[in-house]
Amino acid sequence: MLKNTKLDIKEIARLMNFSNQSAMGKFFKTQVGMSPSEYRKSLGSYIRKSKNDFAYSSRSRTFK
């Protein structure tokens, strides 16, 4: 969702059923090696406009 939408990180955390943005950030950093905001910045202008286009499984909390 960070890659494919312009949703706020706080909203993404809520949609993925994290208790808060900090919990998502800690999980994301252990998986990707950078914070969600750092990851998003590294993408530049690649982020898609559609909030429905994302690759994330909330059930297993796996980023694709």
Tab-separated table of C-alpha atoms in Angstrom:
chain	number	residue	atom	x	y	z
A	1	MET	CA	0.000	0.000	0.000
A	2	LEU	CA	2.897	2.343	0.618
A	3	LYS	CA	4.040	1.759	-2.931
A	4	ASN	CA	0.699	1.861	-4.644
A	5	THR	CA	-1.386	4.466	-2.828
A	6	LYS	CA	-1.140	7.969	-1.460
A	7	LEU	CA	-2.914	7.046	1.765
A	8	ASP	CA	-1.348	8.374	4.963
A	9	ILE	CA	0.840	5.864	6.780
A	10	LYS	CA	-1.476	6.136	9.786
A	11	GLU	CA	-4.449	5.147	7.604
A	12	ILE	CA	-2.513	2.251	6.073
A	13	ALA	CA	-1.638	0.997	9.567
A	14	ARG	CA	-5.316	1.124	10.524
A	15	LEU	CA	-6.407	-0.700	7.360
A	16	MET	CA	-3.839	-3.437	8.015
A	17	ASN	CA	-5.123	-3.915	11.574
A	18	PHE	CA	-2.019	-2.706	13.382
A	19	SER	CA	-2.757	-1.256	16.803
A	20	ASN	CA	-1.106	2.009	15.754
A	21	GLN	CA	1.300	3.574	13.274
A	22	SER	CA	4.306	2.882	15.493
A	23	ALA	CA	3.576	-0.859	15.602
A	24	MET	CA	3.367	-0.962	11.810
A	25	GLY	CA	6.581	1.042	11.511
A	26	LYS	CA	8.496	-1.337	13.756
A	27	PHE	CA	7.201	-4.387	11.881
A	28	PHE	CA	7.906	-2.791	8.493
A	29	LYS	CA	11.445	-1.829	9.479
A	30	THR	CA	12.265	-5.388	10.567
A	31	GLN	CA	10.982	-6.712	7.227
A	32	VAL	CA	12.273	-4.068	4.806
A	33	GLY	CA	15.163	-2.433	6.635
A	34	MET	CA	13.775	1.100	6.583
A	35	SER	CA	10.799	2.968	7.975
A	36	PRO	CA	7.577	3.228	5.960
A	37	SER	CA	8.219	6.922	5.268
A	38	GLU	CA	11.818	6.228	4.164
A	39	TYR	CA	10.537	3.483	1.861
A	40	ARG	CA	7.924	5.757	0.363
A	41	LYS	CA	10.486	8.527	-0.188
A	42	SER	CA	12.807	6.050	-1.916
A	43	LEU	CA	10.086	5.343	-4.476
A	44	GLY	CA	9.966	8.919	-5.688
A	45	SER	CA	6.948	9.528	-7.901
A	46	TYR	CA	6.126	5.854	-8.507
A	47	ILE	CA	3.137	5.810	-6.145
A	48	ARG	CA	-0.110	5.025	-7.973
A	49	LYS	CA	-3.230	7.086	-7.512
A	50	SER	CA	-5.683	4.249	-6.977
A	51	LYS	CA	-6.103	3.215	-3.355
A	52	ASN	CA	-7.384	-0.175	-4.514
A	53	ASP	CA	-4.118	-1.228	-6.158
A	54	PHE	CA	-1.911	-2.701	-3.465
A	55	ALA	CA	-0.011	-5.886	-2.757
A	56	TYR	CA	-0.358	-6.721	0.903
A	57	SER	CA	-1.816	-9.660	2.732
A	58	SER	CA	-3.198	-8.418	6.050
A	59	ARG	CA	-3.818	-11.968	7.174
A	60	SER	CA	-0.154	-12.963	7.065
A	61	ARG	CA	1.252	-9.412	7.194
A	62	THR	CA	3.464	-10.079	4.205
A	63	PHE	CA	4.546	-7.374	1.771
A	64	LYS	CA	4.787	-8.280	-1.903
